[in-house]
Each structure stands twice: as structure tokens, then as C-alpha cells.
CSV table of C-alpha atoms in Angstrom, one decimal:
chain,number,residue,atom,x,y,z
A,164,UNK,CA,0.0,0.0,0.0
A,165,UNK,CA,1.3,3.4,-0.9
A,166,UNK,CA,0.4,6.5,0.9
A,167,UNK,CA,0.8,9.8,-0.8
A,168,UNK,CA,0.6,13.0,1.3
A,169,UNK,CA,0.1,16.3,-0.3
A,170,UNK,CA,0.4,19.7,1.3
A,171,UNK,CA,-2.3,22.4,0.8
A,172,UNK,CA,0.2,24.9,-0.5
A,173,UNK,CA,0.6,26.9,2.7
A,174,UNK,CA,3.7,28.9,3.3
A,175,UNK,CA,6.4,27.8,5.8
A,176,UNK,CA,5.7,27.9,9.5
A,177,UNK,CA,7.1,30.8,11.4
A,178,UNK,CA,10.2,29.1,12.7
A,179,UNK,CA,10.9,27.4,9.3
A,180,UNK,CA,10.5,30.7,7.4
A,181,UNK,CA,12.8,32.4,10.0
A,182,UNK,CA,15.5,29.8,9.6
A,183,UNK,CA,15.2,29.8,5.8
A,184,UNK,CA,15.6,33.6,5.7
A,185,UNK,CA,18.5,33.4,8.2
A,186,UNK,CA,20.4,31.1,5.8
A,187,UNK,CA,19.7,33.4,2.8
A,188,UNK,CA,20.8,36.5,4.8
A,189,UNK,CA,23.9,34.8,6.1
A,190,UNK,CA,25.0,33.7,2.6
A,191,UNK,CA,24.4,37.2,1.2
A,192,UNK,CA,26.4,38.8,4.1
A,193,UNK,CA,29.3,36.3,3.7
A,194,UNK,CA,29.5,37.0,0.0
A,195,UNK,CA,29.4,40.7,0.6
A,196,UNK,CA,32.2,40.5,3.1
A,197,UNK,CA,34.3,38.4,0.8
A,198,UNK,CA,33.7,40.6,-2.3
A,199,UNK,CA,34.4,43.8,-0.5
A,200,UNK,CA,37.7,42.8,1.2
A,201,UNK,CA,36.2,42.8,4.6
A,202,UNK,CA,37.3,39.2,5.5
A,203,UNK,CA,39.3,39.5,8.7
A,204,UNK,CA,38.2,43.1,9.2
A,205,UNK,CA,34.4,42.5,9.8
A,206,UNK,CA,33.9,40.5,13.0
A,207,UNK,CA,30.8,38.6,14.1
A,208,UNK,CA,29.3,40.0,17.3
A,209,UNK,CA,29.3,36.4,18.6
A,210,UNK,CA,29.5,32.9,17.2
A,211,UNK,CA,25.7,32.5,17.3
A,212,UNK,CA,24.9,35.9,15.8
A,213,UNK,CA,24.7,37.0,12.2
A,214,UNK,CA,25.5,40.7,12.9
A,215,UNK,CA,29.0,41.8,11.8
A,216,UNK,CA,30.8,44.9,12.9
A,217,UNK,CA,33.9,46.9,12.0
A,218,UNK,CA,35.3,49.2,14.6
A,219,UNK,CA,36.5,52.4,12.9
A,220,UNK,CA,37.3,54.2,16.1
A,221,UNK,CA,36.8,52.4,19.5
A,222,UNK,CA,36.2,55.7,21.4
A,223,UNK,CA,37.2,56.1,25.0
A,224,UNK,CA,35.8,54.9,28.3
A,225,UNK,CA,34.7,51.7,30.1
A,226,UNK,CA,30.9,52.1,30.1
A,227,UNK,CA,28.8,49.0,30.5
A,228,UNK,CA,25.7,48.8,28.4
A,229,UNK,CA,22.2,47.7,29.5
A,230,UNK,CA,18.9,47.9,27.6
A,231,UNK,CA,18.2,51.1,29.6
A,232,UNK,CA,21.5,52.8,28.5
A,233,UNK,CA,20.8,55.9,26.5
A,234,UNK,CA,23.0,56.4,23.5
A,235,UNK,CA,23.3,59.6,21.5
A,236,UNK,CA,24.3,58.9,17.9
A,237,UNK,CA,24.6,60.0,14.3
A,238,UNK,CA,24.2,57.5,11.6
A,239,UNK,CA,23.8,56.6,8.0
A,240,UNK,CA,21.7,53.6,7.1
A,241,UNK,CA,22.0,51.9,3.7
A,242,UNK,CA,20.4,48.9,2.1
A,243,UNK,CA,23.2,46.4,1.7
A,244,UNK,CA,22.0,45.1,-1.7
A,245,UNK,CA,22.0,48.5,-3.4
A,246,UNK,CA,23.9,50.9,-1.2
A,247,UNK,CA,20.9,53.3,-1.3
A,248,UNK,CA,20.7,55.5,1.8
A,249,UNK,CA,17.4,55.1,3.6
A,250,UNK,CA,18.1,57.1,6.8
A,251,UNK,CA,20.7,59.7,7.8
A,252,UNK,CA,21.2,62.1,10.6
A,253,UNK,CA,23.0,65.4,10.2
A,254,UNK,CA,25.5,65.4,13.1
A,255,UNK,CA,25.9,69.1,12.8
A,256,UNK,CA,22.2,69.8,13.4
A,257,UNK,CA,20.7,66.8,15.2
A,258,UNK,CA,22.0,63.8,17.1
A,259,UNK,CA,19.2,61.7,18.4
A,260,UNK,CA,19.2,59.8,21.6
A,261,UNK,CA,17.7,56.3,22.1
A,262,UNK,CA,17.4,53.8,24.9
A,263,UNK,CA,19.4,50.9,23.6
A,264,UNK,CA,16.6,48.5,24.4
A,265,UNK,CA,14.3,50.5,22.0
A,266,UNK,CA,16.6,50.1,19.0
A,267,UNK,CA,16.7,47.2,16.6
A,268,UNK,CA,18.4,44.1,17.9
A,269,UNK,CA,21.4,44.7,15.5
A,270,UNK,CA,22.1,48.0,17.2
A,271,UNK,CA,21.7,46.5,20.7
A,272,UNK,CA,24.4,43.9,19.8
A,273,UNK,CA,26.7,46.2,17.8
A,274,UNK,CA,26.8,49.6,19.6
A,275,UNK,CA,28.3,48.1,22.8
A,276,UNK,CA,31.5,47.3,20.7
A,277,UNK,CA,32.5,51.0,21.0
A,278,UNK,CA,32.6,53.7,23.6
A,279,UNK,CA,31.9,57.4,23.7
A,280,UNK,CA,33.4,59.1,20.6
A,281,UNK,CA,33.6,55.8,18.8
A,282,UNK,CA,32.5,54.8,15.3
A,283,UNK,CA,31.3,51.4,14.1
A,284,UNK,CA,30.0,49.9,11.0
A,285,UNK,CA,27.2,47.3,11.4
A,286,UNK,CA,26.1,44.8,8.8
A,287,UNK,CA,22.7,43.7,10.1
A,288,UNK,CA,20.8,40.7,8.7
A,289,UNK,CA,17.1,41.1,8.4
A,290,UNK,CA,16.3,39.0,11.5
A,291,UNK,CA,18.2,41.6,13.6
A,292,UNK,CA,16.5,44.6,11.9
A,293,UNK,CA,12.9,44.7,10.5
A,294,UNK,CA,12.6,41.0,9.6
A,295,UNK,CA,9.9,40.0,7.1
A,296,UNK,CA,8.2,43.4,7.5
A,297,UNK,CA,8.7,45.9,4.6
A,298,UNK,CA,9.2,49.5,5.7
A,299,UNK,CA,7.6,51.5,2.9
A,300,UNK,CA,8.2,54.9,4.5
A,301,UNK,CA,11.9,54.1,4.5
A,302,UNK,CA,11.8,52.4,1.1
A,303,UNK,CA,12.9,49.1,2.5
A,304,UNK,CA,11.6,45.7,1.3
A,305,UNK,CA,10.8,42.8,3.5
A,306,UNK,CA,13.9,40.9,4.7
A,307,UNK,CA,16.2,43.9,4.1
A,308,UNK,CA,19.8,43.5,5.1
A,309,UNK,CA,21.1,46.8,6.5
A,310,UNK,CA,24.5,48.5,6.6
A,311,UNK,CA,25.0,51.3,9.2
A,312,UNK,CA,27.8,53.7,9.9
A,313,UNK,CA,27.2,54.9,13.5
A,314,UNK,CA,29.1,57.5,15.5
A,315,UNK,CA,28.5,57.4,19.3
A,316,UNK,CA,28.5,60.9,20.9
A,317,UNK,CA,27.3,60.1,24.4
A,318,UNK,CA,26.4,57.2,26.7
A,319,UNK,CA,24.1,57.7,29.7
A,320,UNK,CA,23.4,55.0,32.3
């Protein structure tokens, strides 16, 4: 007796879709790093994380970070696939402050790699940014991989 099972054409479950997109993002990021001579320069935040960082200037200090740490920054955010800028602050006119816990997970993991006065580049896979949710006001598609240049002006605990 042969049993044939057929699906009803539903999309992947949440976890399966998350894992599939993570694999796609990780391959895109790895290729980008290799093609842009960032191998050995861009470091993973941790072995289990897909966020990469490049410390441009470590800054000074020994501040510890928590989710309630307030950071004052300027930044340029680009879509990794095209290089198109989707967000930018003008450091001469405005440097916003955020509680670290209210920022995207990629920032929560990457900003603590520097101190006051420091600068870091973060390559953030979609699961550490906006995930499967398009951001039409920013011109970002679903599952956008982001590339940030961040300067840290102040840290308040």
C-alpha cells in the first residue's frame, strides 16, 4: 500500500521561514564581506549571531551597556544590496538619543562594541532589523539586510 501525502500549498511555518531567511541572509552577508575585502576586518558580534561589525574608532571609556542605556548617535543607514541610503542624521544639526533596548536588535548587539566618541559599521541581517516586514516609509523591502555607519556621541546609564 502506498500513501501519498500532499500539502495544501501553505507557506512555511514561522520558525521554518525564519530559519530559511536566516540562511539566505547569512550567505548574502558572507558573499558581501568576501567581495568587499572585509574578510578578517568585519567581525561577528558572537559565534551565534549574524551581525557583523567593523570598529572604525573604539572611542574612550569603560561604560557598560544595558537595555536602559541611553545612546546619542549620528548614523547613515543603507540597504546592503544597493547601497541606497534610507536614513541619515545630520550630526551638525541633530544627534538623536535612544534607549538601547528600544533600538533594533542589530544595534543592541553592535553599539556596545564601541565607547563614547567611537565609530562602528554594522552589517545587520534582516532578522536583527525589521525582519519580514517591509518599511515603505523608508523604502525598505521585507527581509532587508542593512548597513549602518554609527558615531556614538554620548552614553548615559
